mmCIF file of C-alpha atoms in Angstrom:
data_model
loop_
_atom_site.group_PDB
_atom_site.id
_atom_site.type_symbol
_atom_site.label_atom_id
_atom_site.label_comp_id
_atom_site.label_asym_id
_atom_site.label_seq_id
_atom_site.Cartn_x
_atom_site.Cartn_y
_atom_site.Cartn_z
ATOM 1 C CA UNK A 1 -23.177 7.101 13.720
ATOM 2 C CA UNK A 2 -21.190 7.565 17.421
ATOM 3 C CA UNK A 3 -21.842 4.174 17.685
ATOM 4 C CA UNK A 4 -21.284 2.643 14.403
ATOM 5 C CA UNK A 5 -18.007 4.296 15.019
ATOM 6 C CA UNK A 6 -17.714 2.603 18.367
ATOM 7 C CA UNK A 7 -18.310 -0.753 17.162
ATOM 8 C CA UNK A 8 -16.438 -0.387 14.293
ATOM 9 C CA UNK A 9 -13.216 0.077 16.634
ATOM 10 C CA UNK A 10 -14.030 -2.002 19.144
ATOM 11 C CA UNK A 11 -14.561 -5.113 16.603
ATOM 12 C CA UNK A 12 -10.988 -3.922 15.157
ATOM 13 C CA UNK A 13 -9.714 -4.034 18.574
ATOM 14 C CA UNK A 14 -10.729 -7.783 19.101
ATOM 15 C CA UNK A 15 -9.863 -8.934 15.644
ATOM 16 C CA UNK A 16 -6.231 -7.215 16.404
ATOM 17 C CA UNK A 17 -5.442 -8.495 20.030
ATOM 18 C CA UNK A 18 -4.693 -11.912 19.359
ATOM 19 C CA UNK A 19 -2.317 -11.710 17.317
ATOM 20 C CA UNK A 20 1.532 -11.035 17.855
ATOM 21 C CA UNK A 21 4.235 -11.479 14.707
ATOM 22 C CA UNK A 22 7.130 -10.213 12.823
ATOM 23 C CA UNK A 23 7.782 -8.999 9.897
ATOM 24 C CA UNK A 24 11.003 -9.703 7.100
ATOM 25 C CA UNK A 25 13.063 -7.741 5.147
ATOM 26 C CA UNK A 26 13.281 -8.364 1.044
ATOM 27 C CA UNK A 27 15.842 -8.839 -0.959
ATOM 28 C CA UNK A 28 13.916 -6.449 -3.838
ATOM 29 C CA UNK A 29 12.508 -2.995 -3.058
ATOM 30 C CA UNK A 30 8.549 -3.305 -1.629
ATOM 31 C CA UNK A 31 6.541 -0.343 -3.023
ATOM 32 C CA UNK A 32 3.240 0.714 -1.974
ATOM 33 C CA UNK A 33 3.185 2.154 -5.452
ATOM 34 C CA UNK A 34 1.037 2.388 -8.015
ATOM 35 C CA UNK A 35 -1.711 1.604 -6.407
ATOM 36 C CA UNK A 36 -4.077 3.564 -3.322
ATOM 37 C CA UNK A 37 -3.587 0.877 -0.848
ATOM 38 C CA UNK A 38 -0.652 -0.075 1.393
ATOM 39 C CA UNK A 39 0.652 -3.441 1.683
ATOM 40 C CA UNK A 40 0.774 -5.468 5.258
ATOM 41 C CA UNK A 41 4.684 -5.824 5.552
ATOM 42 C CA UNK A 42 7.049 -3.188 6.222
ATOM 43 C CA UNK A 43 10.558 -2.331 4.284
ATOM 44 C CA UNK A 44 12.665 -3.559 7.242
ATOM 45 C CA UNK A 45 14.598 -2.369 10.333
ATOM 46 C CA UNK A 46 17.406 0.507 8.673
ATOM 47 C CA UNK A 47 15.308 0.866 5.482
ATOM 48 C CA UNK A 48 14.830 4.309 4.372
ATOM 49 C CA UNK A 49 12.382 4.685 1.380
ATOM 50 C CA UNK A 50 11.058 7.224 -1.259
ATOM 51 C CA UNK A 51 7.706 6.642 -3.064
ATOM 52 C CA UNK A 52 6.407 9.382 -5.028
ATOM 53 C CA UNK A 53 5.249 10.631 -9.067
ATOM 54 C CA UNK A 54 3.089 13.021 -10.259
ATOM 55 C CA UNK A 55 -0.719 12.988 -11.809
ATOM 56 C CA UNK A 56 -2.809 14.903 -14.085
ATOM 57 C CA UNK A 57 -6.686 14.364 -14.063
ATOM 58 C CA UNK A 58 -10.018 16.091 -14.948
ATOM 59 C CA UNK A 59 -13.066 16.571 -12.670
ATOM 60 C CA UNK A 60 -16.307 17.332 -14.558
ATOM 61 C CA UNK A 61 -19.358 17.452 -12.463
ATOM 62 C CA UNK A 62 -22.594 17.749 -13.934
ATOM 63 C CA UNK A 63 -25.070 19.267 -11.911
ATOM 64 C CA UNK A 64 -22.805 21.871 -10.506
ATOM 65 C CA UNK A 65 -22.001 22.587 -14.019
ATOM 66 C CA UNK A 66 -18.043 22.710 -13.105
ATOM 67 C CA UNK A 67 -14.616 21.012 -14.636
ATOM 68 C CA UNK A 68 -11.563 20.496 -12.669
ATOM 69 C CA UNK A 69 -7.873 20.375 -13.950
ATOM 70 C CA UNK A 70 -5.985 18.424 -11.441
ATOM 71 C CA UNK A 71 -2.041 18.549 -11.502
ATOM 72 C CA UNK A 72 0.096 16.789 -8.078
ATOM 73 C CA UNK A 73 2.037 14.982 -7.153
ATOM 74 C CA UNK A 74 2.215 12.434 -4.112
ATOM 75 C CA UNK A 75 5.080 11.173 -1.795
ATOM 76 C CA UNK A 76 5.642 8.765 1.037
ATOM 77 C CA UNK A 77 8.695 8.358 3.197
ATOM 78 C CA UNK A 78 8.698 5.017 4.614
ATOM 79 C CA UNK A 79 11.586 3.961 7.435
ATOM 80 C CA UNK A 80 11.754 0.501 9.068
ATOM 81 C CA UNK A 81 11.842 1.458 13.240
ATOM 82 C CA UNK A 82 13.373 -0.861 15.829
ATOM 83 C CA UNK A 83 12.435 -4.105 14.565
ATOM 84 C CA UNK A 84 11.228 -5.809 11.775
ATOM 85 C CA UNK A 85 7.870 -5.560 12.452
ATOM 86 C CA UNK A 86 7.225 -2.031 12.587
ATOM 87 C CA UNK A 87 7.011 0.816 10.061
ATOM 88 C CA UNK A 88 6.854 4.844 10.497
ATOM 89 C CA UNK A 89 5.549 7.070 7.281
ATOM 90 C CA UNK A 90 4.657 10.540 5.900
ATOM 91 C CA UNK A 91 2.285 9.856 3.064
ATOM 92 C CA UNK A 92 0.691 12.933 1.565
ATOM 93 C CA UNK A 93 -0.193 15.019 -2.068
ATOM 94 C CA UNK A 94 0.401 18.415 -3.081
ATOM 95 C CA UNK A 95 -2.276 19.746 -5.730
ATOM 96 C CA UNK A 96 -2.942 22.556 -8.085
ATOM 97 C CA UNK A 97 -6.253 22.688 -9.364
ATOM 98 C CA UNK A 98 -7.833 24.810 -11.733
ATOM 99 C CA UNK A 99 -11.711 25.129 -11.386
ATOM 100 C CA UNK A 100 -13.694 26.380 -14.553
ATOM 101 C CA UNK A 101 -17.046 27.302 -13.685
ATOM 102 C CA UNK A 102 -19.858 27.860 -16.570
ATOM 103 C CA UNK A 103 -22.013 30.973 -15.158
ATOM 104 C CA UNK A 104 -24.249 32.404 -17.759
ATOM 105 C CA UNK A 105 -22.420 32.048 -21.130
ATOM 106 C CA UNK A 106 -19.109 32.318 -19.361
ATOM 107 C CA UNK A 107 -16.500 29.758 -17.800
ATOM 108 C CA UNK A 108 -15.654 31.487 -14.994
ATOM 109 C CA UNK A 109 -12.001 30.362 -13.215
ATOM 110 C CA UNK A 110 -11.056 29.379 -10.044
ATOM 111 C CA UNK A 111 -7.410 27.951 -9.162
ATOM 112 C CA UNK A 112 -6.315 25.995 -5.365
ATOM 113 C CA UNK A 113 -2.958 25.328 -4.446
ATOM 114 C CA UNK A 114 -2.143 23.766 -1.459
ATOM 115 C CA UNK A 115 -1.204 20.427 -0.023
ATOM 116 C CA UNK A 116 -4.251 18.366 -0.087
ATOM 117 C CA UNK A 117 -3.287 15.428 1.949
ATOM 118 C CA UNK A 118 -0.012 14.761 4.870
ATOM 119 C CA UNK A 119 -0.435 11.843 7.214
ATOM 120 C CA UNK A 120 2.311 10.320 9.726
ATOM 121 C CA UNK A 121 1.410 7.456 11.225
ATOM 122 C CA UNK A 122 2.760 3.927 11.624
ATOM 123 C CA UNK A 123 2.326 0.111 10.723
ATOM 124 C CA UNK A 124 2.649 -2.795 12.755
ATOM 125 C CA UNK A 125 2.666 -6.685 10.986
ATOM 126 C CA UNK A 126 0.723 -8.670 13.668
ATOM 127 C CA UNK A 127 -0.019 -11.554 12.354
ATOM 128 C CA UNK A 128 2.772 -13.653 9.474
ATOM 129 C CA UNK A 129 0.853 -17.009 7.979
ATOM 130 C CA UNK A 130 4.778 -18.199 6.544
ATOM 131 C CA UNK A 131 6.119 -17.822 10.347
ATOM 132 C CA UNK A 132 2.812 -19.372 11.824
ATOM 133 C CA UNK A 133 1.660 -22.069 9.290
ATOM 134 C CA UNK A 134 4.217 -25.010 8.200
ATOM 135 C CA UNK A 135 4.120 -25.437 4.157
ATOM 136 C CA UNK A 136 2.239 -28.514 3.062
ATOM 137 C CA UNK A 137 5.167 -31.319 2.063
ATOM 138 C CA UNK A 138 4.576 -32.664 -1.552
ATOM 139 C CA UNK A 139 2.253 -36.044 -2.200
ATOM 140 C CA UNK A 140 5.041 -38.091 -3.980
ATOM 141 C CA UNK A 141 2.334 -40.485 -5.078
ATOM 142 C CA UNK A 142 -0.682 -37.825 -6.047
ATOM 143 C CA UNK A 143 -0.086 -35.354 -8.714
ATOM 144 C CA UNK A 144 -3.859 -34.385 -7.803
ATOM 145 C CA UNK A 145 -3.494 -33.926 -4.156
ATOM 146 C CA UNK A 146 -0.428 -31.379 -5.025
ATOM 147 C CA UNK A 147 -2.550 -29.480 -6.968
ATOM 148 C CA UNK A 148 -5.702 -29.339 -4.568
ATOM 149 C CA UNK A 149 -6.915 -26.069 -3.412
ATOM 150 C CA UNK A 150 -5.257 -25.346 -0.338
ATOM 151 C CA UNK A 151 -7.691 -23.622 2.260
ATOM 152 C CA UNK A 152 -5.009 -22.261 4.172
ATOM 153 C CA UNK A 153 -3.952 -20.042 1.525
ATOM 154 C CA UNK A 154 -6.709 -17.727 2.217
ATOM 155 C CA UNK A 155 -5.505 -17.002 5.462
ATOM 156 C CA UNK A 156 -3.718 -13.269 4.714
ATOM 157 C CA UNK A 157 -0.656 -11.472 6.753
ATOM 158 C CA UNK A 158 -2.222 -8.767 8.869
ATOM 159 C CA UNK A 159 -1.151 -5.042 10.477
ATOM 160 C CA UNK A 160 -2.605 -2.129 11.365
ATOM 161 C CA UNK A 161 -2.294 1.540 10.617
ATOM 162 C CA UNK A 162 -2.559 4.403 13.293
ATOM 163 C CA UNK A 163 -1.839 7.837 12.004
ATOM 164 C CA UNK A 164 -2.735 11.586 12.035
ATOM 165 C CA UNK A 165 -4.047 13.893 8.967
ATOM 166 C CA UNK A 166 -2.291 17.401 9.613
ATOM 167 C CA UNK A 167 -2.613 20.518 7.924
ATOM 168 C CA UNK A 168 -2.794 24.456 8.082
ATOM 169 C CA UNK A 169 -6.163 25.493 9.484
ATOM 170 C CA UNK A 170 -7.050 27.682 6.182
ATOM 171 C CA UNK A 171 -6.040 25.017 3.870
ATOM 172 C CA UNK A 172 -8.929 25.040 1.252
ATOM 173 C CA UNK A 173 -8.910 21.650 0.743
ATOM 174 C CA UNK A 174 -10.390 21.195 4.380
ATOM 175 C CA UNK A 175 -14.259 21.645 4.317
ATOM 176 C CA UNK A 176 -15.888 24.456 6.606
ATOM 177 C CA UNK A 177 -15.412 23.299 10.407
ATOM 178 C CA UNK A 178 -12.863 20.709 9.693
ATOM 179 C CA UNK A 179 -9.952 20.491 12.357
ATOM 180 C CA UNK A 180 -6.106 20.696 11.252
ATOM 181 C CA UNK A 181 -5.479 17.598 12.900
ATOM 182 C CA UNK A 182 -7.561 13.942 12.912
ATOM 183 C CA UNK A 183 -7.009 10.356 12.983
ATOM 184 C CA UNK A 184 -6.515 7.630 10.866
ATOM 185 C CA UNK A 185 -6.514 4.165 11.387
ATOM 186 C CA UNK A 186 -6.373 1.019 8.860
ATOM 187 C CA UNK A 187 -6.626 -2.985 9.183
ATOM 188 C CA UNK A 188 -4.341 -3.977 6.537
ATOM 189 C CA UNK A 189 -4.120 -7.962 5.247
ATOM 190 C CA UNK A 190 -2.421 -8.907 2.254
ATOM 191 C CA UNK A 191 -1.970 -12.557 0.676
ATOM 192 C CA UNK A 192 0.840 -13.873 -1.536
ATOM 193 C CA UNK A 193 -0.442 -17.076 -3.754
ATOM 194 C CA UNK A 194 1.698 -19.141 -5.832
ATOM 195 C CA UNK A 195 1.999 -18.177 -9.457
ATOM 196 C CA UNK A 196 3.233 -14.100 -8.683
ATOM 197 C CA UNK A 197 -0.260 -13.335 -7.590
ATOM 198 C CA UNK A 198 -0.606 -10.800 -4.565
ATOM 199 C CA UNK A 199 -4.095 -9.553 -2.830
ATOM 200 C CA UNK A 200 -3.933 -6.632 -1.223
ATOM 201 C CA UNK A 201 -7.347 -5.170 1.138
ATOM 202 C CA UNK A 202 -7.425 -2.212 3.094
ATOM 203 C CA UNK A 203 -10.212 -0.940 5.035
ATOM 204 C CA UNK A 204 -9.466 2.558 6.156
ATOM 205 C CA UNK A 205 -11.447 4.686 8.829
ATOM 206 C CA UNK A 206 -10.702 8.182 8.245
ATOM 207 C CA UNK A 207 -11.452 11.677 10.424
ATOM 208 C CA UNK A 208 -13.656 9.560 12.740
ATOM 209 C CA UNK A 209 -13.348 12.663 15.093
ATOM 210 C CA UNK A 210 -15.190 14.671 12.648
ATOM 211 C CA UNK A 211 -18.754 15.335 11.856
ATOM 212 C CA UNK A 212 -18.131 13.832 8.279
ATOM 213 C CA UNK A 213 -15.788 10.996 8.912
ATOM 214 C CA UNK A 214 -15.133 8.907 6.245
ATOM 215 C CA UNK A 215 -14.789 4.901 5.688
ATOM 216 C CA UNK A 216 -13.057 3.395 2.451
ATOM 217 C CA UNK A 217 -12.291 0.116 1.544
ATOM 218 C CA UNK A 218 -9.447 -0.635 -1.317
ATOM 219 C CA UNK A 219 -8.664 -4.332 -2.907
ATOM 220 C CA UNK A 220 -5.783 -4.727 -4.873
ATOM 221 C CA UNK A 221 -4.967 -7.641 -6.949
ATOM 222 C CA UNK A 222 -1.293 -7.632 -8.473
ATOM 223 C CA UNK A 223 0.602 -9.915 -10.708
ATOM 224 C CA UNK A 224 4.480 -10.003 -11.833
ATOM 225 C CA UNK A 225 4.293 -11.450 -15.534
ATOM 226 C CA UNK A 226 7.909 -11.578 -15.092
ATOM 227 C CA UNK A 227 10.598 -11.128 -12.719
ATOM 228 C CA UNK A 228 10.848 -7.191 -13.579
ATOM 229 C CA UNK A 229 7.429 -6.183 -15.043
ATOM 230 C CA UNK A 230 4.396 -6.463 -12.737
ATOM 231 C CA UNK A 231 0.338 -5.436 -13.326
ATOM 232 C CA UNK A 232 -2.122 -4.464 -11.027
ATOM 233 C CA UNK A 233 -6.205 -3.757 -10.910
ATOM 234 C CA UNK A 234 -7.729 -1.972 -8.384
ATOM 235 C CA UNK A 235 -11.280 -1.186 -6.738
ATOM 236 C CA UNK A 236 -11.227 1.534 -4.128
ATOM 237 C CA UNK A 237 -15.074 2.290 -2.528
ATOM 238 C CA UNK A 238 -15.241 5.695 -0.395
ATOM 239 C CA UNK A 239 -18.491 6.397 1.974
ATOM 240 C CA UNK A 240 -18.870 10.014 3.628
ATOM 241 C CA UNK A 241 -21.062 12.327 3.512
ATOM 242 C CA UNK A 242 -18.860 14.922 1.923
ATOM 243 C CA UNK A 243 -17.920 12.457 -0.896
ATOM 244 C CA UNK A 244 -18.613 9.182 -2.078
ATOM 245 C CA UNK A 245 -17.331 7.451 -5.162
ATOM 246 C CA UNK A 246 -16.258 3.925 -6.999
ATOM 247 C CA UNK A 247 -12.910 4.227 -8.076
ATOM 248 C CA UNK A 248 -11.186 1.430 -10.284
ATOM 249 C CA UNK A 249 -7.202 2.084 -11.192
ATOM 250 C CA UNK A 250 -4.916 -0.179 -13.332
ATOM 251 C CA UNK A 251 -1.498 0.125 -13.892
ATOM 252 C CA UNK A 252 2.079 -1.497 -14.187
ATOM 253 C CA UNK A 253 5.624 -1.499 -12.122
ATOM 254 C CA UNK A 254 9.004 -2.220 -13.920
ATOM 255 C CA UNK A 255 11.342 -3.636 -11.632
ATOM 256 C CA UNK A 256 14.769 -2.051 -12.599
ATOM 257 C CA UNK A 257 17.369 -2.860 -9.883
ATOM 258 C CA UNK A 258 16.719 -4.176 -6.392
ATOM 259 C CA UNK A 259 16.378 -1.287 -5.117
ATOM 260 C CA UNK A 260 14.721 1.008 -7.952
ATOM 261 C CA UNK A 261 11.216 0.445 -9.652
ATOM 262 C CA UNK A 262 8.969 2.725 -11.968
ATOM 263 C CA UNK A 263 5.426 2.601 -12.685
ATOM 264 C CA UNK A 264 2.269 3.939 -14.641
ATOM 265 C CA UNK A 265 -1.284 3.909 -13.628
ATOM 266 C CA UNK A 266 -4.814 5.462 -15.001
ATOM 267 C CA UNK A 267 -7.671 5.885 -12.900
ATOM 268 C CA UNK A 268 -11.903 6.382 -13.618
ATOM 269 C CA UNK A 269 -14.998 6.393 -11.678
ATOM 270 C CA UNK A 270 -18.685 5.635 -12.133
ATOM 271 C CA UNK A 271 -20.716 8.328 -11.275
ATOM 272 C CA UNK A 272 -21.068 12.441 -13.226
ATOM 273 C CA UNK A 273 -20.828 13.800 -9.708
ATOM 274 C CA UNK A 274 -17.968 14.395 -10.929
ATOM 275 C CA UNK A 275 -17.044 12.028 -13.462
ATOM 276 C CA UNK A 276 -13.465 11.539 -13.158
ATOM 277 C CA UNK A 277 -10.363 10.586 -14.769
ATOM 278 C CA UNK A 278 -6.351 10.317 -14.069
ATOM 279 C CA UNK A 279 -2.746 9.625 -15.118
ATOM 280 C CA UNK A 280 0.218 8.903 -13.026
ATOM 281 C CA UNK A 281 3.860 7.578 -13.224
ATOM 282 C CA UNK A 282 6.099 7.541 -10.266
ATOM 283 C CA UNK A 283 9.524 5.841 -8.758
ATOM 284 C CA UNK A 284 10.057 4.260 -5.838
ATOM 285 C CA UNK A 285 13.706 3.969 -4.537
ATOM 286 C CA UNK A 286 15.120 2.695 -1.413
ATOM 287 C CA UNK A 287 18.170 3.525 0.412
ATOM 288 C CA UNK A 288 19.294 -0.265 1.791
ATOM 289 C CA UNK A 289 21.198 0.316 5.235
ATOM 290 C CA UNK A 290 19.893 -3.197 6.312
ATOM 291 C CA UNK A 291 23.516 -4.701 7.598
ATOM 292 C CA UNK A 292 22.444 -7.771 8.701
ATOM 293 C CA UNK A 293 20.496 -11.141 7.918
ATOM 294 C CA UNK A 294 17.750 -10.811 9.948
ATOM 295 C CA UNK A 295 15.106 -13.787 9.915
ATOM 296 C CA UNK A 296 13.318 -15.160 12.508
ATOM 297 C CA UNK A 297 14.221 -18.423 14.014
ATOM 298 C CA UNK A 298 11.185 -19.755 14.157
ATOM 299 C CA UNK A 299 9.681 -18.741 10.366
ATOM 300 C CA UNK A 300 9.538 -21.632 7.666
ATOM 301 C CA UNK A 301 10.523 -18.669 5.186
ATOM 302 C CA UNK A 302 13.232 -17.652 7.290
ATOM 303 C CA UNK A 303 14.893 -20.712 7.312
ATOM 304 C CA UNK A 304 14.250 -21.235 3.302
ATOM 305 C CA UNK A 305 15.874 -17.557 2.833
ATOM 306 C CA UNK A 306 18.545 -18.168 5.559
ATOM 307 C CA UNK A 307 19.647 -21.247 3.541
ATOM 308 C CA UNK A 308 19.587 -19.757 0.078
ATOM 309 C CA UNK A 309 21.717 -17.205 1.870
ATOM 310 C CA UNK A 310 24.448 -19.117 3.289
ATOM 311 C CA UNK A 311 25.151 -20.898 0.068
ATOM 312 C CA UNK A 312 25.522 -17.838 -1.833
ATOM 313 C CA UNK A 313 27.905 -16.839 0.793
ATOM 314 C CA UNK A 314 29.679 -20.228 0.729
ATOM 315 C CA UNK A 315 29.811 -20.096 -2.972
ATOM 316 C CA UNK A 316 31.646 -16.219 -3.111
ATOM 317 C CA UNK A 317 33.918 -17.929 -0.696
ATOM 318 C CA UNK A 318 34.764 -21.044 -3.337
ATOM 319 C CA UNK A 319 35.039 -18.463 -5.972
ATOM 320 C CA UNK A 320 37.678 -16.349 -3.869
ATOM 321 C CA UNK A 321 39.968 -19.069 -3.339
ATOM 322 C CA UNK A 322 43.050 -18.474 -5.735
ATOM 323 C CA UNK A 323 44.111 -21.328 -8.140
ATOM 324 C CA UNK A 324 47.196 -23.025 -7.762
ATOM 325 C CA UNK A 325 49.575 -23.320 -10.315
#
């Protein structure tokens, strides 16, 4: 197992060592809700963003003859620090579990209430294809050539994440012998495709210093049906000697304004040890203190957005000129 962990970390470093890039501030809120994955892009410098919600569900374990009602809240506090590519975050959840264990003819109740997770970490965008790959110019003579599949659209933005899980040593959600502070690293990719499709993938290596580390892969596909409504489908695979599972999620998000979003979602899994379902709802809000238009000089996307901003500013100036009598 230690050899496997060493190889995985070496591969991760080799993949990421050759890239340097910067992120770009977005005009509308960039939220990771309602899925479980993280997007590759940061919130932008000077942006303070809160993403929080509540969830209710049930785990029924056939072999152990237990049924657990789960009521919880998850939260994420994100901040763009120093420059566009860097984001620091606090991501966690609090749960109140009521477990019923069948003993003879009776159900015995056990309560568990505490913070289930708390992770402080940093995410850094190391490669952005919109910055380094020049978009194709339209072919004025061939409609077919314009519709042809472009292989370079498969090249994603790439970020790396590193953080630390922290908890009290007496937390009942820790397994026996688990340390109060453990490391967590992740490789994050994101493709933004035409037609308002976004594909996010996370490879997460969690608690690598412990006896029972966890390896997680998440694939999230999001589609914006309108400028206000978006839906998503997500698969999460978990590999660990403590808990392994295959989980799917789906849900929708509604953009109220540039800085406010609401969401609903649900999940199920594919086994009965335990059999899981869950419903969730949440909100994302950002305090936008991004004072200036920070676009990269050599970014094709930045050039496009800079021109759009200048056009809007010029239009505002014209409208402010008083009419002569």
